[in-house]
Amino acid sequence: KEDYTTNLESKDFGHGKLVKFLKANGYETTFVNDFERDLDKAGILMAVMNSKPYTESEINRIVEFVENGGGLLIVGDHSDINNNMKSFNPLLNKFNLALNFDTIWTKGETRKEIVYLENPLTFDTKTISFSVGASVKADFKAKPFLVSSFDTYSDLVDYSKDGFLGNSKLDFNEQVGNIILGVTLQYKKG
C-alpha cells in the first residue's frame, strides 16, 4: 500500500497527496469549476491551500451549501503562505473561525505528533504528525480534534521581518502547548 504521509521525505510532501489518498480509500473526487452548477453535485467541498480569494458570491454559495447539509473541509497552512489565510479567512469568518497568522514550532525536534481527540475524522488513526502549521481561532461551538502537544509554541509572524515563519524562538507573548490545529463544527444541516 502506498505511503500517504505528508512528511517532507515523501515524494509529494504537504497537501498534494490528499486527493490521491481519498481516491485510494473509495471516495469519488472531482474539481468544482462553477460553484452555481457543480456544488449541488458534491457531498463535501474540500478546499486545499487556496491562493485565490473567493468572491463574495462564491462565499455565499458555499455557506448555503453547508447550511443545506453539505460538508466543508478546509486545509490551510502557516503564516499566510501562498495567501491561503487571506483566501480562507473571509469564508471561515462566516462560521466564526479563522486561520491565525502564526507558525507552530516544536521546542526540540522538527516533527512531533499531534494529539488527536475523539472525532469521526480521526477514527482508526494511528498517528498524526506535522512539521509546521497554523493555529485555528474558533468560538465555543467548534470542537477541537487536533491539538499540539506540550512542547510546541505559536510563533507569531511579522510581515516586516519574515512573512512565512516568524523568528523561530519562543517569545514572552506566545502560547505554549495545547494549541488548536483542527476543529469540527456543526453548522445548520452541514
XYZ file of N, CA and C in Angstrom, residues 114-119 121-122 125 128-129 134 136 143-149 178-184:
81
model
N 0.786 15.036 16.861
C -0.319 15.888 17.268
C -1.237 15.048 18.141
N -1.801 15.659 19.146
C -2.799 14.994 19.962
C -4.111 15.072 19.195
N -4.715 13.920 18.920
C -5.996 13.961 18.232
C -7.068 13.450 19.177
N -8.157 14.176 19.216
C -9.247 13.902 20.132
C -10.294 13.041 19.445
N -11.125 12.411 20.229
C -12.151 11.528 19.683
C -13.047 12.303 18.722
N -13.079 11.828 17.503
C -13.822 12.505 16.454
C -13.936 11.547 15.269
N -13.428 12.099 12.279
C -12.334 12.345 11.343
C -11.050 11.624 11.731
N -10.908 11.291 13.003
C -9.680 10.636 13.452
C -9.903 9.170 13.789
N -7.213 6.232 13.397
C -5.950 6.894 13.107
C -4.891 6.376 14.066
N -0.624 11.107 13.929
C -0.646 12.288 13.081
C 0.554 13.112 13.509
N 1.344 13.558 12.552
C 2.490 14.392 12.894
C 2.530 15.594 11.961
N -0.396 26.104 11.256
C -1.003 27.311 11.817
C -2.031 26.898 12.846
N -5.744 27.607 14.825
C -7.088 27.972 14.398
C -7.768 28.761 15.505
N -15.524 22.199 17.867
C -14.937 21.133 18.676
C -13.530 20.829 18.159
N -12.510 21.120 18.962
C -11.151 20.792 18.530
C -10.993 19.274 18.366
N -10.273 18.865 17.326
C -9.948 17.450 17.179
C -8.454 17.237 16.938
N -7.721 18.308 16.620
C -6.264 18.246 16.528
C -5.698 19.348 17.413
N -4.828 18.947 18.346
C -4.238 19.886 19.284
C -2.747 19.585 19.375
N -1.926 20.615 19.421
C -0.478 20.388 19.502
C -0.097 19.925 20.906
N 1.028 19.235 20.993
C 1.500 18.704 22.270
C 2.148 19.797 23.114
N -0.950 22.790 23.785
C -2.414 22.739 23.674
C -2.962 23.777 22.698
N -2.329 23.897 21.572
C -2.724 24.868 20.556
C -3.653 24.169 19.568
N -4.797 24.764 19.315
C -5.798 24.152 18.429
C -5.321 24.238 16.980
N -5.245 23.072 16.317
C -4.806 22.987 14.934
C -5.910 22.545 13.984
N -6.971 21.959 14.518
C -8.078 21.496 13.684
C -9.358 21.443 14.494
N -10.459 21.835 13.885
C -11.762 21.814 14.562
C -12.832 21.241 13.626
N -13.889 20.768 14.241
C -15.104 20.440 13.501
C -16.209 21.341 14.033
